[in-house]
mmCIF file of N, CA and C in Angstrom:
data_model
loop_
_atom_site.group_PDB
_atom_site.id
_atom_site.type_symbol
_atom_site.label_atom_id
_atom_site.label_comp_id
_atom_site.label_asym_id
_atom_site.label_seq_id
_atom_site.Cartn_x
_atom_site.Cartn_y
_atom_site.Cartn_z
ATOM 1 N N MET A 2 -12.590 109.784 46.645
ATOM 2 C CA MET A 2 -11.791 108.641 46.263
ATOM 3 C C MET A 2 -12.601 107.362 46.498
ATOM 4 N N ALA A 3 -12.635 106.527 45.495
ATOM 5 C CA ALA A 3 -13.310 105.244 45.615
ATOM 6 C C ALA A 3 -12.330 104.199 46.136
ATOM 7 N N GLU A 4 -12.816 103.317 46.994
ATOM 8 C CA GLU A 4 -11.997 102.242 47.530
ATOM 9 C C GLU A 4 -12.630 100.910 47.175
ATOM 10 N N TYR A 5 -11.785 99.943 46.851
ATOM 11 C CA TYR A 5 -12.283 98.603 46.626
ATOM 12 C C TYR A 5 -11.227 97.599 47.063
ATOM 13 N N THR A 6 -11.687 96.404 47.387
ATOM 14 C CA THR A 6 -10.790 95.348 47.834
ATOM 15 C C THR A 6 -10.010 94.814 46.643
ATOM 16 N N LYS A 7 -8.771 94.420 46.881
ATOM 17 C CA LYS A 7 -7.929 93.918 45.799
ATOM 18 C C LYS A 7 -8.514 92.662 45.174
ATOM 19 N N ASP A 8 -8.327 92.549 43.873
ATOM 20 C CA ASP A 8 -8.696 91.348 43.139
ATOM 21 C C ASP A 8 -7.588 90.331 43.355
ATOM 22 N N THR A 9 -7.917 89.119 43.783
ATOM 23 C CA THR A 9 -6.887 88.130 44.107
ATOM 24 C C THR A 9 -6.743 87.054 43.044
ATOM 25 N N ARG A 10 -7.202 87.330 41.825
ATOM 26 C CA ARG A 10 -7.055 86.348 40.757
ATOM 27 C C ARG A 10 -5.623 86.311 40.250
ATOM 28 N N PHE A 11 -5.218 85.146 39.785
ATOM 29 C CA PHE A 11 -3.891 84.949 39.212
ATOM 30 C C PHE A 11 -3.860 85.539 37.808
ATOM 31 N N SER A 12 -2.731 86.151 37.424
ATOM 32 C CA SER A 12 -2.619 86.782 36.110
ATOM 33 C C SER A 12 -1.363 86.294 35.390
ATOM 34 N N TRP A 13 -1.561 85.612 34.259
ATOM 35 C CA TRP A 13 -0.413 85.199 33.437
ATOM 36 C C TRP A 13 0.251 86.403 32.800
ATOM 37 N N GLY A 14 -0.508 87.475 32.613
ATOM 38 C CA GLY A 14 0.062 88.697 32.055
ATOM 39 C C GLY A 14 1.162 89.256 32.943
ATOM 40 N N TRP A 15 0.946 89.226 34.261
ATOM 41 C CA TRP A 15 1.983 89.698 35.175
ATOM 42 C C TRP A 15 3.157 88.740 35.224
ATOM 43 N N VAL A 16 2.920 87.461 35.007
ATOM 44 C CA VAL A 16 4.035 86.506 34.980
ATOM 45 C C VAL A 16 4.932 86.793 33.776
ATOM 46 N N VAL A 17 4.335 86.905 32.598
ATOM 47 C CA VAL A 17 5.111 87.150 31.383
ATOM 48 C C VAL A 17 5.700 88.564 31.394
ATOM 49 N N GLY A 18 4.883 89.544 31.746
ATOM 50 C CA GLY A 18 5.380 90.912 31.818
ATOM 51 C C GLY A 18 6.447 91.085 32.883
ATOM 52 N N GLY A 19 6.255 90.426 34.024
ATOM 53 C CA GLY A 19 7.254 90.481 35.091
ATOM 54 C C GLY A 19 8.548 89.806 34.686
ATOM 55 N N ALA A 20 8.442 88.702 33.953
ATOM 56 C CA ALA A 20 9.649 88.030 33.462
ATOM 57 C C ALA A 20 10.398 88.934 32.497
ATOM 58 N N ALA A 21 9.659 89.611 31.626
ATOM 59 C CA ALA A 21 10.305 90.549 30.695
ATOM 60 C C ALA A 21 10.971 91.686 31.461
ATOM 61 N N LEU A 22 10.287 92.203 32.471
ATOM 62 C CA LEU A 22 10.851 93.280 33.280
ATOM 63 C C LEU A 22 12.127 92.834 33.991
ATOM 64 N N ILE A 23 12.086 91.674 34.616
ATOM 65 C CA ILE A 23 13.262 91.166 35.330
ATOM 66 C C ILE A 23 14.408 90.928 34.346
ATOM 67 N N TRP A 24 14.105 90.354 33.179
ATOM 68 C CA TRP A 24 15.164 90.069 32.217
ATOM 69 C C TRP A 24 15.792 91.357 31.700
ATOM 70 N N VAL A 25 14.964 92.366 31.420
ATOM 71 C CA VAL A 25 15.487 93.646 30.937
ATOM 72 C C VAL A 25 16.339 94.314 32.023
ATOM 73 N N LEU A 26 15.864 94.301 33.275
ATOM 74 C CA LEU A 26 16.653 94.862 34.368
ATOM 75 C C LEU A 26 17.983 94.133 34.514
ATOM 76 N N GLN A 27 17.931 92.813 34.406
ATOM 77 C CA GLN A 27 19.150 92.007 34.507
ATOM 78 C C GLN A 27 20.092 92.312 33.338
ATOM 79 N N PHE A 28 19.550 92.470 32.147
ATOM 80 C CA PHE A 28 20.361 92.770 30.972
ATOM 81 C C PHE A 28 21.092 94.101 31.135
ATOM 82 N N PHE A 29 20.346 95.142 31.534
ATOM 83 C CA PHE A 29 20.969 96.451 31.706
ATOM 84 C C PHE A 29 21.933 96.470 32.884
ATOM 85 N N ALA A 30 21.651 95.698 33.916
ATOM 86 C CA ALA A 30 22.597 95.585 35.026
ATOM 87 C C ALA A 30 23.895 94.942 34.534
ATOM 88 N N GLY A 31 23.778 93.930 33.683
ATOM 89 C CA GLY A 31 24.959 93.288 33.111
ATOM 90 C C GLY A 31 25.763 94.236 32.237
ATOM 91 N N LEU A 32 25.067 95.032 31.418
ATOM 92 C CA LEU A 32 25.764 96.022 30.595
ATOM 93 C C LEU A 32 26.497 97.043 31.463
ATOM 94 N N PHE A 33 25.836 97.493 32.515
ATOM 95 C CA PHE A 33 26.453 98.457 33.417
ATOM 96 C C PHE A 33 27.701 97.867 34.071
ATOM 97 N N MET A 34 27.594 96.608 34.489
ATOM 98 C CA MET A 34 28.737 95.970 35.146
ATOM 99 C C MET A 34 29.908 95.803 34.182
ATOM 100 N N ILE A 35 29.626 95.505 32.917
ATOM 101 C CA ILE A 35 30.686 95.360 31.922
ATOM 102 C C ILE A 35 31.341 96.712 31.647
ATOM 103 N N MET A 36 30.524 97.753 31.519
ATOM 104 C CA MET A 36 31.060 99.078 31.233
ATOM 105 C C MET A 36 31.937 99.590 32.366
ATOM 106 N N VAL A 37 31.544 99.347 33.588
ATOM 107 C CA VAL A 37 32.276 99.862 34.736
ATOM 108 C C VAL A 37 33.418 98.929 35.132
ATOM 109 N N GLY A 38 33.310 97.643 34.827
ATOM 110 C CA GLY A 38 34.327 96.677 35.212
ATOM 111 C C GLY A 38 34.335 96.429 36.707
ATOM 112 N N MET A 39 33.203 96.004 37.233
ATOM 113 C CA MET A 39 33.032 95.864 38.671
ATOM 114 C C MET A 39 33.664 94.592 39.220
ATOM 115 N N HIS A 40 33.912 94.610 40.502
ATOM 116 C CA HIS A 40 34.358 93.436 41.238
ATOM 117 C C HIS A 40 33.202 92.443 41.302
ATOM 118 N N GLU A 41 33.503 91.164 41.436
ATOM 119 C CA GLU A 41 32.468 90.126 41.380
ATOM 120 C C GLU A 41 31.396 90.295 42.449
ATOM 121 N N ILE A 42 31.786 90.695 43.650
ATOM 122 C CA ILE A 42 30.804 90.814 44.732
ATOM 123 C C ILE A 42 29.850 91.974 44.454
ATOM 124 N N ALA A 43 30.382 93.102 44.023
ATOM 125 C CA ALA A 43 29.522 94.245 43.678
ATOM 126 C C ALA A 43 28.630 93.895 42.497
ATOM 127 N N ALA A 44 29.163 93.181 41.527
ATOM 128 C CA ALA A 44 28.377 92.780 40.356
ATOM 129 C C ALA A 44 27.246 91.841 40.767
ATOM 130 N N ALA A 45 27.515 90.932 41.680
ATOM 131 C CA ALA A 45 26.472 90.017 42.157
ATOM 132 C C ALA A 45 25.373 90.789 42.869
ATOM 133 N N GLY A 46 25.749 91.817 43.617
ATOM 134 C CA GLY A 46 24.753 92.630 44.303
ATOM 135 C C GLY A 46 23.862 93.383 43.340
ATOM 136 N N ILE A 47 24.442 93.920 42.281
ATOM 137 C CA ILE A 47 23.643 94.641 41.281
ATOM 138 C C ILE A 47 22.735 93.670 40.527
ATOM 139 N N ALA A 48 23.253 92.501 40.185
ATOM 140 C CA ALA A 48 22.427 91.506 39.499
ATOM 141 C C ALA A 48 21.278 91.058 40.400
ATOM 142 N N LEU A 49 21.555 90.889 41.669
ATOM 143 C CA LEU A 49 20.520 90.502 42.621
ATOM 144 C C LEU A 49 19.472 91.605 42.754
ATOM 145 N N GLY A 50 19.918 92.852 42.658
ATOM 146 C CA GLY A 50 18.999 93.979 42.713
ATOM 147 C C GLY A 50 18.004 93.975 41.572
ATOM 148 N N ALA A 51 18.395 93.459 40.414
ATOM 149 C CA ALA A 51 17.473 93.368 39.279
ATOM 150 C C ALA A 51 16.312 92.433 39.614
ATOM 151 N N TYR A 52 16.600 91.325 40.257
ATOM 152 C CA TYR A 52 15.542 90.383 40.648
ATOM 153 C C TYR A 52 14.683 90.964 41.773
ATOM 154 N N LEU A 53 15.337 91.607 42.746
ATOM 155 C CA LEU A 53 14.613 92.218 43.855
ATOM 156 C C LEU A 53 13.710 93.337 43.345
ATOM 157 N N GLY A 54 14.243 94.185 42.466
ATOM 158 C CA GLY A 54 13.455 95.279 41.914
ATOM 159 C C GLY A 54 12.308 94.798 41.048
ATOM 160 N N GLY A 55 12.556 93.780 40.226
ATOM 161 C CA GLY A 55 11.480 93.233 39.394
ATOM 162 C C GLY A 55 10.374 92.620 40.241
ATOM 163 N N GLY A 56 10.754 91.877 41.265
ATOM 164 C CA GLY A 56 9.754 91.306 42.172
ATOM 165 C C GLY A 56 8.966 92.390 42.885
ATOM 166 N N PHE A 57 9.665 93.469 43.289
ATOM 167 C CA PHE A 57 8.994 94.577 43.953
ATOM 168 C C PHE A 57 7.936 95.208 43.047
ATOM 169 N N VAL A 58 8.290 95.446 41.786
ATOM 170 C CA VAL A 58 7.341 96.067 40.852
ATOM 171 C C VAL A 58 6.131 95.165 40.654
ATOM 172 N N ILE A 59 6.350 93.874 40.522
ATOM 173 C CA ILE A 59 5.219 92.943 40.377
ATOM 174 C C ILE A 59 4.339 92.999 41.615
ATOM 175 N N GLY A 60 4.952 92.952 42.792
ATOM 176 C CA GLY A 60 4.185 92.995 44.029
ATOM 177 C C GLY A 60 3.455 94.302 44.239
ATOM 178 N N TRP A 61 4.036 95.389 43.782
ATOM 179 C CA TRP A 61 3.455 96.706 43.997
ATOM 180 C C TRP A 61 2.310 96.982 43.033
ATOM 181 N N TRP A 62 2.448 96.591 41.762
ATOM 182 C CA TRP A 62 1.452 96.960 40.761
ATOM 183 C C TRP A 62 0.404 95.898 40.494
ATOM 184 N N SER A 63 0.726 94.638 40.705
ATOM 185 C CA SER A 63 -0.253 93.579 40.439
ATOM 186 C C SER A 63 -1.199 93.449 41.627
ATOM 187 N N GLU A 64 -2.475 93.369 41.337
ATOM 188 C CA GLU A 64 -3.448 93.194 42.419
ATOM 189 C C GLU A 64 -3.585 91.739 42.828
ATOM 190 N N GLY A 65 -3.242 90.826 41.966
ATOM 191 C CA GLY A 65 -3.530 89.416 42.179
ATOM 192 C C GLY A 65 -2.601 88.727 43.158
ATOM 193 N N ARG A 66 -2.279 87.521 42.856
ATOM 194 C CA ARG A 66 -1.412 86.701 43.698
ATOM 195 C C ARG A 66 0.039 87.065 43.397
ATOM 196 N N THR A 67 0.463 88.164 43.963
ATOM 197 C CA THR A 67 1.714 88.798 43.565
ATOM 198 C C THR A 67 2.938 87.937 43.824
ATOM 199 N N ILE A 68 2.964 87.236 44.923
ATOM 200 C CA ILE A 68 4.160 86.447 45.239
ATOM 201 C C ILE A 68 4.265 85.256 44.288
ATOM 202 N N LEU A 69 3.160 84.611 43.995
ATOM 203 C CA LEU A 69 3.157 83.507 43.040
ATOM 204 C C LEU A 69 3.532 84.005 41.641
ATOM 205 N N GLU A 70 2.988 85.151 41.246
ATOM 206 C CA GLU A 70 3.306 85.700 39.929
ATOM 207 C C GLU A 70 4.786 86.060 39.821
ATOM 208 N N ALA A 71 5.343 86.665 40.859
ATOM 209 C CA ALA A 71 6.770 87.011 40.843
ATOM 210 C C ALA A 71 7.641 85.768 40.833
ATOM 211 N N GLY A 72 7.240 84.745 41.575
ATOM 212 C CA GLY A 72 8.000 83.499 41.590
ATOM 213 C C GLY A 72 8.017 82.821 40.234
ATOM 214 N N LEU A 73 6.861 82.760 39.589
ATOM 215 C CA LEU A 73 6.801 82.146 38.263
ATOM 216 C C LEU A 73 7.539 82.984 37.225
ATOM 217 N N ALA A 74 7.458 84.317 37.341
ATOM 218 C CA ALA A 74 8.200 85.184 36.424
ATOM 219 C C ALA A 74 9.696 84.952 36.578
ATOM 220 N N THR A 75 10.160 84.825 37.802
ATOM 221 C CA THR A 75 11.579 84.574 38.051
ATOM 222 C C THR A 75 11.994 83.209 37.530
ATOM 223 N N LEU A 76 11.156 82.202 37.723
ATOM 224 C CA LEU A 76 11.472 80.878 37.175
ATOM 225 C C LEU A 76 11.561 80.926 35.656
ATOM 226 N N LEU A 77 10.696 81.689 35.024
ATOM 227 C CA LEU A 77 10.745 81.832 33.568
ATOM 228 C C LEU A 77 12.075 82.449 33.139
ATOM 229 N N VAL A 78 12.506 83.490 33.837
ATOM 230 C CA VAL A 78 13.799 84.117 33.516
ATOM 231 C C VAL A 78 14.939 83.131 33.762
ATOM 232 N N ILE A 79 14.867 82.386 34.846
ATOM 233 C CA ILE A 79 15.922 81.411 35.159
ATOM 234 C C ILE A 79 15.987 80.339 34.085
ATOM 235 N N PHE A 80 14.840 79.846 33.625
ATOM 236 C CA PHE A 80 14.847 78.830 32.567
ATOM 237 C C PHE A 80 15.413 79.390 31.265
ATOM 238 N N ILE A 81 15.116 80.659 30.967
ATOM 239 C CA ILE A 81 15.697 81.290 29.782
ATOM 240 C C ILE A 81 17.216 81.358 29.930
ATOM 241 N N GLU A 82 17.675 81.770 31.103
ATOM 242 C CA GLU A 82 19.122 81.862 31.342
ATOM 243 C C GLU A 82 19.780 80.488 31.327
ATOM 244 N N LEU A 83 19.107 79.475 31.845
ATOM 245 C CA LEU A 83 19.652 78.114 31.783
ATOM 246 C C LEU A 83 19.767 77.651 30.338
ATOM 247 N N GLY A 84 18.789 78.001 29.522
ATOM 248 C CA GLY A 84 18.848 77.644 28.106
ATOM 249 C C GLY A 84 19.969 78.361 27.379
ATOM 250 N N ARG A 85 20.167 79.632 27.718
ATOM 251 C CA ARG A 85 21.249 80.390 27.085
ATOM 252 C C ARG A 85 22.621 79.875 27.500
ATOM 253 N N GLY A 86 22.764 79.461 28.734
ATOM 254 C CA GLY A 86 24.062 79.001 29.231
ATOM 255 C C GLY A 86 24.183 77.501 29.248
ATOM 256 N N HIS A 87 23.469 76.826 28.361
ATOM 257 C CA HIS A 87 23.428 75.361 28.361
ATOM 258 C C HIS A 87 24.820 74.734 28.304
ATOM 259 N N ALA A 88 25.719 75.301 27.536
ATOM 260 C CA ALA A 88 27.055 74.721 27.391
ATOM 261 C C ALA A 88 27.841 74.774 28.698
ATOM 262 N N ALA A 89 27.592 75.773 29.510
ATOM 263 C CA ALA A 89 28.341 75.930 30.762
ATOM 264 C C ALA A 89 27.750 75.119 31.902
ATOM 265 N N LEU A 90 26.558 74.569 31.727
ATOM 266 C CA LEU A 90 25.906 73.860 32.822
ATOM 267 C C LEU A 90 26.661 72.606 33.238
ATOM 268 N N GLY A 91 27.341 71.982 32.318
ATOM 269 C CA GLY A 91 28.079 70.758 32.642
ATOM 270 C C GLY A 91 29.238 70.991 33.596
ATOM 271 N N ARG A 92 29.727 72.211 33.660
ATOM 272 C CA ARG A 92 30.855 72.525 34.539
ATOM 273 C C ARG A 92 30.437 72.938 35.939
ATOM 274 N N LEU A 93 29.145 73.143 36.167
ATOM 275 C CA LEU A 93 28.665 73.601 37.466
ATOM 276 C C LEU A 93 28.083 72.446 38.264
ATOM 277 N N SER A 94 28.358 72.449 39.546
ATOM 278 C CA SER A 94 27.786 71.426 40.431
ATOM 279 C C SER A 94 26.347 71.824 40.769
ATOM 280 N N PRO A 95 25.557 70.871 41.257
ATOM 281 C CA PRO A 95 24.187 71.217 41.652
ATOM 282 C C PRO A 95 24.149 72.298 42.736
ATOM 283 N N GLY A 96 25.107 72.296 43.634
ATOM 284 C CA GLY A 96 25.164 73.335 44.664
ATOM 285 C C GLY A 96 25.421 74.707 44.080
ATOM 286 N N GLU A 97 26.303 74.772 43.088
ATOM 287 C CA GLU A 97 26.573 76.054 42.428
ATOM 288 C C GLU A 97 25.346 76.546 41.663
ATOM 289 N N LEU A 98 24.653 75.635 41.004
ATOM 290 C CA LEU A 98 23.430 76.016 40.293
ATOM 291 C C LEU A 98 22.379 76.544 41.262
ATOM 292 N N LEU A 99 22.244 75.882 42.401
ATOM 293 C CA LEU A 99 21.289 76.323 43.407
ATOM 294 C C LEU A 99 21.669 77.703 43.932
ATOM 295 N N PHE A 100 22.944 77.932 44.132
ATOM 296 C CA PHE A 100 23.417 79.225 44.615
ATOM 297 C C PHE A 100 23.197 80.314 43.566
ATOM 298 N N ILE A 101 23.553 80.019 42.323
ATOM 299 C CA ILE A 101 23.468 81.015 41.250
ATOM 300 C C ILE A 101 22.015 81.382 40.932
ATOM 301 N N TYR A 102 21.108 80.406 40.971
ATOM 302 C CA TYR A 102 19.734 80.671 40.580
ATOM 303 C C TYR A 102 18.749 80.677 41.742
ATOM 304 N N GLY A 103 19.094 80.085 42.853
ATOM 305 C CA GLY A 103 18.198 80.057 44.013
ATOM 306 C C GLY A 103 18.134 81.389 44.739
ATOM 307 N N ILE A 104 19.274 82.038 44.884
ATOM 308 C CA ILE A 104 19.306 83.321 45.586
ATOM 309 C C ILE A 104 18.520 84.388 44.822
ATOM 310 N N PRO A 105 18.659 84.524 43.496
ATOM 311 C CA PRO A 105 17.814 85.496 42.783
ATOM 312 C C PRO A 105 16.321 85.180 42.898
ATOM 313 N N PHE A 106 15.972 83.897 42.916
ATOM 314 C CA PHE A 106 14.569 83.510 43.078
ATOM 315 C C PHE A 106 14.040 84.020 44.412
ATOM 316 N N VAL A 107 14.796 83.800 45.473
ATOM 317 C CA VAL A 107 14.394 84.252 46.804
ATOM 318 C C VAL A 107 14.329 85.783 46.841
ATOM 319 N N ALA A 108 15.274 86.457 46.181
ATOM 320 C CA ALA A 108 15.267 87.921 46.141
ATOM 321 C C ALA A 108 14.000 88.445 45.476
ATOM 322 N N ALA A 109 13.573 87.819 44.384
ATOM 323 C CA ALA A 109 12.350 88.257 43.701
ATOM 324 C C ALA A 109 11.124 88.038 44.580
ATOM 325 N N ILE A 110 11.092 86.937 45.323
ATOM 326 C CA ILE A 110 9.973 86.663 46.230
ATOM 327 C C ILE A 110 9.931 87.710 47.343
ATOM 328 N N ILE A 111 11.104 88.036 47.890
ATOM 329 C CA ILE A 111 11.167 89.062 48.945
ATOM 330 C C ILE A 111 10.735 90.414 48.379
ATOM 331 N N GLY A 112 11.191 90.745 47.178
ATOM 332 C CA GLY A 112 10.782 91.997 46.537
ATOM 333 C C GLY A 112 9.279 92.056 46.326
ATOM 334 N N ALA A 113 8.673 90.948 45.895
ATOM 335 C CA ALA A 113 7.222 90.903 45.694
ATOM 336 C C ALA A 113 6.486 91.064 47.019
ATOM 337 N N TRP A 114 7.010 90.448 48.053
ATOM 338 C CA TRP A 114 6.384 90.564 49.375
ATOM 339 C C TRP A 114 6.418 92.017 49.856
ATOM 340 N N ILE A 115 7.569 92.675 49.688
ATOM 341 C CA ILE A 115 7.690 94.081 50.090
ATOM 342 C C ILE A 115 6.753 94.945 49.240
ATOM 343 N N GLY A 116 6.710 94.693 47.927
ATOM 344 C CA GLY A 116 5.820 95.447 47.047
ATOM 345 C C GLY A 116 4.363 95.268 47.412
ATOM 346 N N GLU A 117 3.993 94.057 47.805
ATOM 347 C CA GLU A 117 2.617 93.800 48.216
ATOM 348 C C GLU A 117 2.293 94.563 49.491
ATOM 349 N N ARG A 118 3.233 94.650 50.408
ATOM 350 C CA ARG A 118 3.024 95.406 51.646
ATOM 351 C C ARG A 118 2.879 96.901 51.348
ATOM 352 N N VAL A 119 3.647 97.403 50.395
ATOM 353 C CA VAL A 119 3.545 98.814 50.017
ATOM 354 C C VAL A 119 2.179 99.089 49.396
ATOM 355 N N GLN A 120 1.692 98.145 48.599
ATOM 356 C CA GLN A 120 0.397 98.317 47.936
ATOM 357 C C GLN A 120 -0.746 98.338 48.942
ATOM 358 N N GLY A 121 -0.700 97.493 49.940
ATOM 359 C CA GLY A 121 -1.768 97.438 50.935
ATOM 360 C C GLY A 121 -2.894 96.520 50.507
ATOM 361 N N ASN A 122 -3.962 96.497 51.314
ATOM 362 C CA ASN A 122 -5.094 95.601 51.064
ATOM 363 C C ASN A 122 -6.247 96.264 50.333
ATOM 364 N N VAL A 123 -6.246 97.583 50.289
ATOM 365 C CA VAL A 123 -7.347 98.308 49.655
ATOM 366 C C VAL A 123 -6.763 99.191 48.557
ATOM 367 N N ILE A 124 -7.415 99.196 47.418
ATOM 368 C CA ILE A 124 -6.994 100.020 46.286
ATOM 369 C C ILE A 124 -7.849 101.294 46.295
ATOM 370 N N ARG A 125 -7.180 102.447 46.218
ATOM 371 C CA ARG A 125 -7.886 103.731 46.173
ATOM 372 C C ARG A 125 -7.700 104.339 44.775
ATOM 373 N N THR A 126 -8.793 104.721 44.193
ATOM 374 C CA THR A 126 -8.734 105.354 42.870
ATOM 375 C C THR A 126 -9.497 106.669 42.930
ATOM 376 N N SER A 127 -9.109 107.594 42.093
ATOM 377 C CA SER A 127 -9.837 108.852 42.019
ATOM 378 C C SER A 127 -10.992 108.702 41.044
ATOM 379 N N ASP A 128 -12.111 109.261 41.399
ATOM 380 C CA ASP A 128 -13.276 109.206 40.509
ATOM 381 C C ASP A 128 -13.155 110.336 39.503
ATOM 382 N N ASP A 129 -13.157 109.985 38.246
ATOM 383 C CA ASP A 129 -13.053 111.004 37.195
ATOM 384 C C ASP A 129 -14.400 111.404 36.698
#
């Protein structure tokens, strides 16, 4: 097995790909919640899991600056969601917006941190 130190370069590919992953996870979580008809607290937990899981995958598979990439990917998803819900933004206070979008951001960062810890500092590959 060959070992090498992780590459710490920033990757826009992981930002865009991670944003797509988080959005798809969030979309399917929303479909699941609609189909099952969940209580709001359980639904919030599942939606939060989409951000946590997406951040984890970015942290686990990306060699680069995983926490920064996951944070930017989450911000991209949040901006997309803010654009989609533009009409409803006028009814929400700044505190509600911070709660609705700040907690998923933190969840994605925590997921990326955990994923980075799972990945470790050295990459091992099999020599073919």
